[in-house]
mmCIF file with all atom_site columns, C-alpha atoms in Angstrom:
data_model
loop_
_atom_site.group_PDB
_atom_site.id
_atom_site.type_symbol
_atom_site.label_atom_id
_atom_site.label_alt_id
_atom_site.label_comp_id
_atom_site.label_asym_id
_atom_site.label_entity_id
_atom_site.label_seq_id
_atom_site.pdbx_PDB_ins_code
_atom_site.Cartn_x
_atom_site.Cartn_y
_atom_site.Cartn_z
_atom_site.occupancy
_atom_site.B_iso_or_equiv
_atom_site.pdbx_formal_charge
_atom_site.auth_seq_id
_atom_site.auth_comp_id
_atom_site.auth_asym_id
_atom_site.auth_atom_id
_atom_site.pdbx_PDB_model_num
ATOM 1  C CA . MET A 1 1  ? -46.644 -89.388 44.557 1.00 0.00 ? 1  MET A CA 1
ATOM 2  C CA . ARG A 1 2  ? -43.509 -90.394 42.736 1.00 0.00 ? 2  ARG A CA 1
ATOM 3  C CA . ALA A 1 3  ? -40.786 -87.942 41.648 1.00 0.00 ? 3  ALA A CA 1
ATOM 4  C CA . LEU A 1 4  ? -39.112 -88.899 38.355 1.00 0.00 ? 4  LEU A CA 1
ATOM 5  C CA . PHE A 1 5  ? -35.890 -87.254 37.162 1.00 0.00 ? 5  PHE A CA 1
ATOM 6  C CA . VAL A 1 6  ? -34.770 -86.537 33.607 1.00 0.00 ? 6  VAL A CA 1
ATOM 7  C CA . GLY A 1 7  ? -31.232 -85.392 32.867 1.00 0.00 ? 7  GLY A CA 1
ATOM 8  C CA . GLY A 1 8  ? -28.499 -84.270 35.230 1.00 0.00 ? 8  GLY A CA 1
ATOM 9  C CA . THR A 1 9  ? -26.624 -86.442 37.685 1.00 0.00 ? 9  THR A CA 1
ATOM 10 C CA . VAL A 1 10 ? -29.641 -88.480 38.816 1.00 0.00 ? 10 VAL A CA 1
ATOM 11 C CA . ASP A 1 11 ? -31.176 -89.168 35.395 1.00 0.00 ? 11 ASP A CA 1
ATOM 12 C CA . ASN A 1 12 ? -33.777 -91.938 35.529 1.00 0.00 ? 12 ASN A CA 1
ATOM 13 C CA . ALA A 1 13 ? -33.866 -91.888 39.349 1.00 0.00 ? 13 ALA A CA 1
ATOM 14 C CA . GLU A 1 14 ? -37.114 -92.036 41.323 1.00 0.00 ? 14 GLU A CA 1
ATOM 15 C CA . LEU A 1 15 ? -38.212 -91.241 44.856 1.00 0.00 ? 15 LEU A CA 1
ATOM 16 C CA . ASP A 1 16 ? -41.421 -90.853 46.834 1.00 0.00 ? 16 ASP A CA 1
ATOM 17 C CA . LEU A 1 17 ? -42.682 -87.364 47.703 1.00 0.00 ? 17 LEU A CA 1
ATOM 18 C CA . ASP A 1 18 ? -45.013 -86.615 50.596 1.00 0.00 ? 18 ASP A CA 1
ATOM 19 C CA . GLY A 1 19 ? -47.974 -84.302 50.233 1.00 0.00 ? 19 GLY A CA 1
ATOM 20 C CA . THR A 1 20 ? -50.541 -83.676 47.540 1.00 0.00 ? 20 THR A CA 1
ATOM 21 C CA . SER A 1 21 ? -48.678 -81.075 45.504 1.00 0.00 ? 21 SER A CA 1
ATOM 22 C CA . PRO A 1 22 ? -45.089 -81.366 44.227 1.00 0.00 ? 22 PRO A CA 1
ATOM 23 C CA . PRO A 1 23 ? -42.621 -78.539 44.884 1.00 0.00 ? 23 PRO A CA 1
ATOM 24 C CA . LYS A 1 24 ? -41.653 -76.371 41.876 1.00 0.00 ? 24 LYS A CA 1
ATOM 25 C CA . HIS A 1 25 ? -37.984 -77.246 42.393 1.00 0.00 ? 25 HIS A CA 1
ATOM 26 C CA . TYR A 1 26 ? -36.117 -80.232 43.762 1.00 0.00 ? 26 TYR A CA 1
ATOM 27 C CA . PRO A 1 27 ? -34.570 -80.112 46.215 1.00 0.00 ? 27 PRO A CA 1
ATOM 28 C CA . GLU A 1 28 ? -36.752 -77.282 47.492 1.00 0.00 ? 28 GLU A CA 1
ATOM 29 C CA . ASN A 1 29 ? -34.080 -75.464 49.496 1.00 0.00 ? 29 ASN A CA 1
ATOM 30 C CA . THR A 1 30 ? -30.494 -75.971 48.378 1.00 0.00 ? 30 THR A CA 1
ATOM 31 C CA . GLY A 1 31 ? -29.085 -73.118 50.448 1.00 0.00 ? 31 GLY A CA 1
ATOM 32 C CA . ALA A 1 32 ? -27.274 -71.803 47.391 1.00 0.00 ? 32 ALA A CA 1
ATOM 33 C CA . GLY A 1 33 ? -30.427 -70.288 45.907 1.00 0.00 ? 33 GLY A CA 1
ATOM 34 C CA . GLN A 1 34 ? -30.159 -72.415 42.779 1.00 0.00 ? 34 GLN A CA 1
ATOM 35 C CA . SER A 1 35 ? -32.305 -75.514 42.292 1.00 0.00 ? 35 SER A CA 1
ATOM 36 C CA . ARG A 1 36 ? -30.882 -78.580 40.654 1.00 0.00 ? 36 ARG A CA 1
ATOM 37 C CA . TYR A 1 37 ? -34.158 -79.731 39.060 1.00 0.00 ? 37 TYR A CA 1
ATOM 38 C CA . ASN A 1 38 ? -37.275 -77.899 37.874 1.00 0.00 ? 38 ASN A CA 1
ATOM 39 C CA . LEU A 1 39 ? -40.781 -79.331 37.821 1.00 0.00 ? 39 LEU A CA 1
ATOM 40 C CA . HIS A 1 40 ? -41.644 -79.988 34.177 1.00 0.00 ? 40 HIS A CA 1
ATOM 41 C CA . HIS A 1 41 ? -45.023 -81.733 34.296 1.00 0.00 ? 41 HIS A CA 1
ATOM 42 C CA . VAL A 1 42 ? -47.210 -83.916 36.479 1.00 0.00 ? 42 VAL A CA 1
ATOM 43 C CA . GLY A 1 43 ? -49.249 -87.040 35.819 1.00 0.00 ? 43 GLY A CA 1
ATOM 44 C CA . GLN A 1 44 ? -52.795 -86.601 37.035 1.00 0.00 ? 44 GLN A CA 1
ATOM 45 C CA . ARG A 1 45 ? -55.413 -89.287 37.563 1.00 0.00 ? 45 ARG A CA 1
ATOM 46 C CA . ASN A 1 46 ? -59.138 -88.833 36.925 1.00 0.00 ? 46 ASN A CA 1
ATOM 47 C CA . GLY A 1 47 ? -59.932 -87.683 40.444 1.00 0.00 ? 47 GLY A CA 1
ATOM 48 C CA . GLY A 1 48 ? -57.302 -84.938 40.254 1.00 0.00 ? 48 GLY A CA 1
ATOM 49 C CA . GLU A 1 49 ? -54.754 -86.882 42.289 1.00 0.00 ? 49 GLU A CA 1
ATOM 50 C CA . ILE A 1 50 ? -51.168 -86.317 41.194 1.00 0.00 ? 50 ILE A CA 1
ATOM 51 C CA . ALA A 1 51 ? -49.552 -89.711 40.616 1.00 0.00 ? 51 ALA A CA 1
ATOM 52 C CA . TYR A 1 52 ? -46.110 -88.514 39.530 1.00 0.00 ? 52 TYR A CA 1
ATOM 53 C CA . ALA A 1 53 ? -44.021 -85.392 38.993 1.00 0.00 ? 53 ALA A CA 1
ATOM 54 C CA . VAL A 1 54 ? -41.326 -85.126 36.331 1.00 0.00 ? 54 VAL A CA 1
ATOM 55 C CA . TYR A 1 55 ? -38.319 -83.012 37.273 1.00 0.00 ? 55 TYR A CA 1
ATOM 56 C CA . ALA A 1 56 ? -35.769 -81.955 34.667 1.00 0.00 ? 56 ALA A CA 1
ATOM 57 C CA . ALA A 1 57 ? -32.258 -80.566 34.803 1.00 0.00 ? 57 ALA A CA 1
ATOM 58 C CA . PRO A 1 58 ? -32.447 -76.764 34.276 1.00 0.00 ? 58 PRO A CA 1
ATOM 59 C CA . ASP A 1 59 ? -30.425 -76.819 31.038 1.00 0.00 ? 59 ASP A CA 1
ATOM 60 C CA . LEU A 1 60 ? -32.548 -79.519 29.358 1.00 0.00 ? 60 LEU A CA 1
ATOM 61 C CA . ALA A 1 61 ? -34.904 -78.441 26.560 1.00 0.00 ? 61 ALA A CA 1
ATOM 62 C CA . SER A 1 62 ? -38.602 -79.030 27.178 1.00 0.00 ? 62 SER A CA 1
ATOM 63 C CA . SER A 1 63 ? -38.885 -81.062 23.975 1.00 0.00 ? 63 SER A CA 1
ATOM 64 C CA . GLU A 1 64 ? -36.140 -83.403 25.201 1.00 0.00 ? 64 GLU A CA 1
ATOM 65 C CA . VAL A 1 65 ? -37.845 -83.858 28.589 1.00 0.00 ? 65 VAL A CA 1
ATOM 66 C CA . GLN A 1 66 ? -41.108 -84.676 26.808 1.00 0.00 ? 66 GLN A CA 1
ATOM 67 C CA . ARG A 1 67 ? -39.362 -87.130 24.476 1.00 0.00 ? 67 ARG A CA 1
ATOM 68 C CA . VAL A 1 68 ? -37.727 -88.971 27.380 1.00 0.00 ? 68 VAL A CA 1
ATOM 69 C CA . ALA A 1 69 ? -40.941 -89.039 29.447 1.00 0.00 ? 69 ALA A CA 1
ATOM 70 C CA . THR A 1 70 ? -42.814 -90.478 26.459 1.00 0.00 ? 70 THR A CA 1
ATOM 71 C CA . GLU A 1 71 ? -40.064 -93.026 25.829 1.00 0.00 ? 71 GLU A CA 1
ATOM 72 C CA . ARG A 1 72 ? -40.116 -94.115 29.487 1.00 0.00 ? 72 ARG A CA 1
ATOM 73 C CA . ASP A 1 73 ? -43.933 -94.261 29.251 1.00 0.00 ? 73 ASP A CA 1
ATOM 74 C CA . TYR A 1 74 ? -44.611 -92.623 32.613 1.00 0.00 ? 74 TYR A CA 1
ATOM 75 C CA . ALA A 1 75 ? -48.283 -91.908 31.781 1.00 0.00 ? 75 ALA A CA 1
ATOM 76 C CA . ARG A 1 76 ? -49.100 -95.561 31.076 1.00 0.00 ? 76 ARG A CA 1
ATOM 77 C CA . ARG A 1 77 ? -47.009 -96.820 33.960 1.00 0.00 ? 77 ARG A CA 1
ATOM 78 C CA . PHE A 1 78 ? -48.821 -94.637 36.501 1.00 0.00 ? 78 PHE A CA 1
ATOM 79 C CA . GLU A 1 79 ? -52.202 -94.709 34.726 1.00 0.00 ? 79 GLU A CA 1
ATOM 80 C CA . ALA A 1 80 ? -52.278 -90.923 34.611 1.00 0.00 ? 80 ALA A CA 1
ATOM 81 C CA . GLU A 1 81 ? -52.486 -88.123 32.054 1.00 0.00 ? 81 GLU A CA 1
ATOM 82 C CA . PRO A 1 82 ? -49.520 -85.741 31.685 1.00 0.00 ? 82 PRO A CA 1
ATOM 83 C CA . LYS A 1 83 ? -50.321 -82.103 32.527 1.00 0.00 ? 83 LYS A CA 1
ATOM 84 C CA . GLU A 1 84 ? -48.003 -79.121 31.976 1.00 0.00 ? 84 GLU A CA 1
ATOM 85 C CA . VAL A 1 85 ? -47.261 -76.969 35.014 1.00 0.00 ? 85 VAL A CA 1
ATOM 86 C CA . ALA A 1 86 ? -47.388 -73.201 34.843 1.00 0.00 ? 86 ALA A CA 1
#
């Protein structure tokens, strides 16, 4: 799956993640107890496979993350449907 970043110092960066489920925070363990990015939503394909995970800077409003993700057209690019994470 692909990790996509919105906001912060690595805005518009991408990297590959191993596994079938994305971590809630990236990086998972910073040592300082404070994550730099929070999982905002995932893009899921028909079979339930997660194609991408959108991570956002903690201070970024959800509406802004959604606007940017829509503008960058992640769902079409990865042929997946965006799903909110709880």
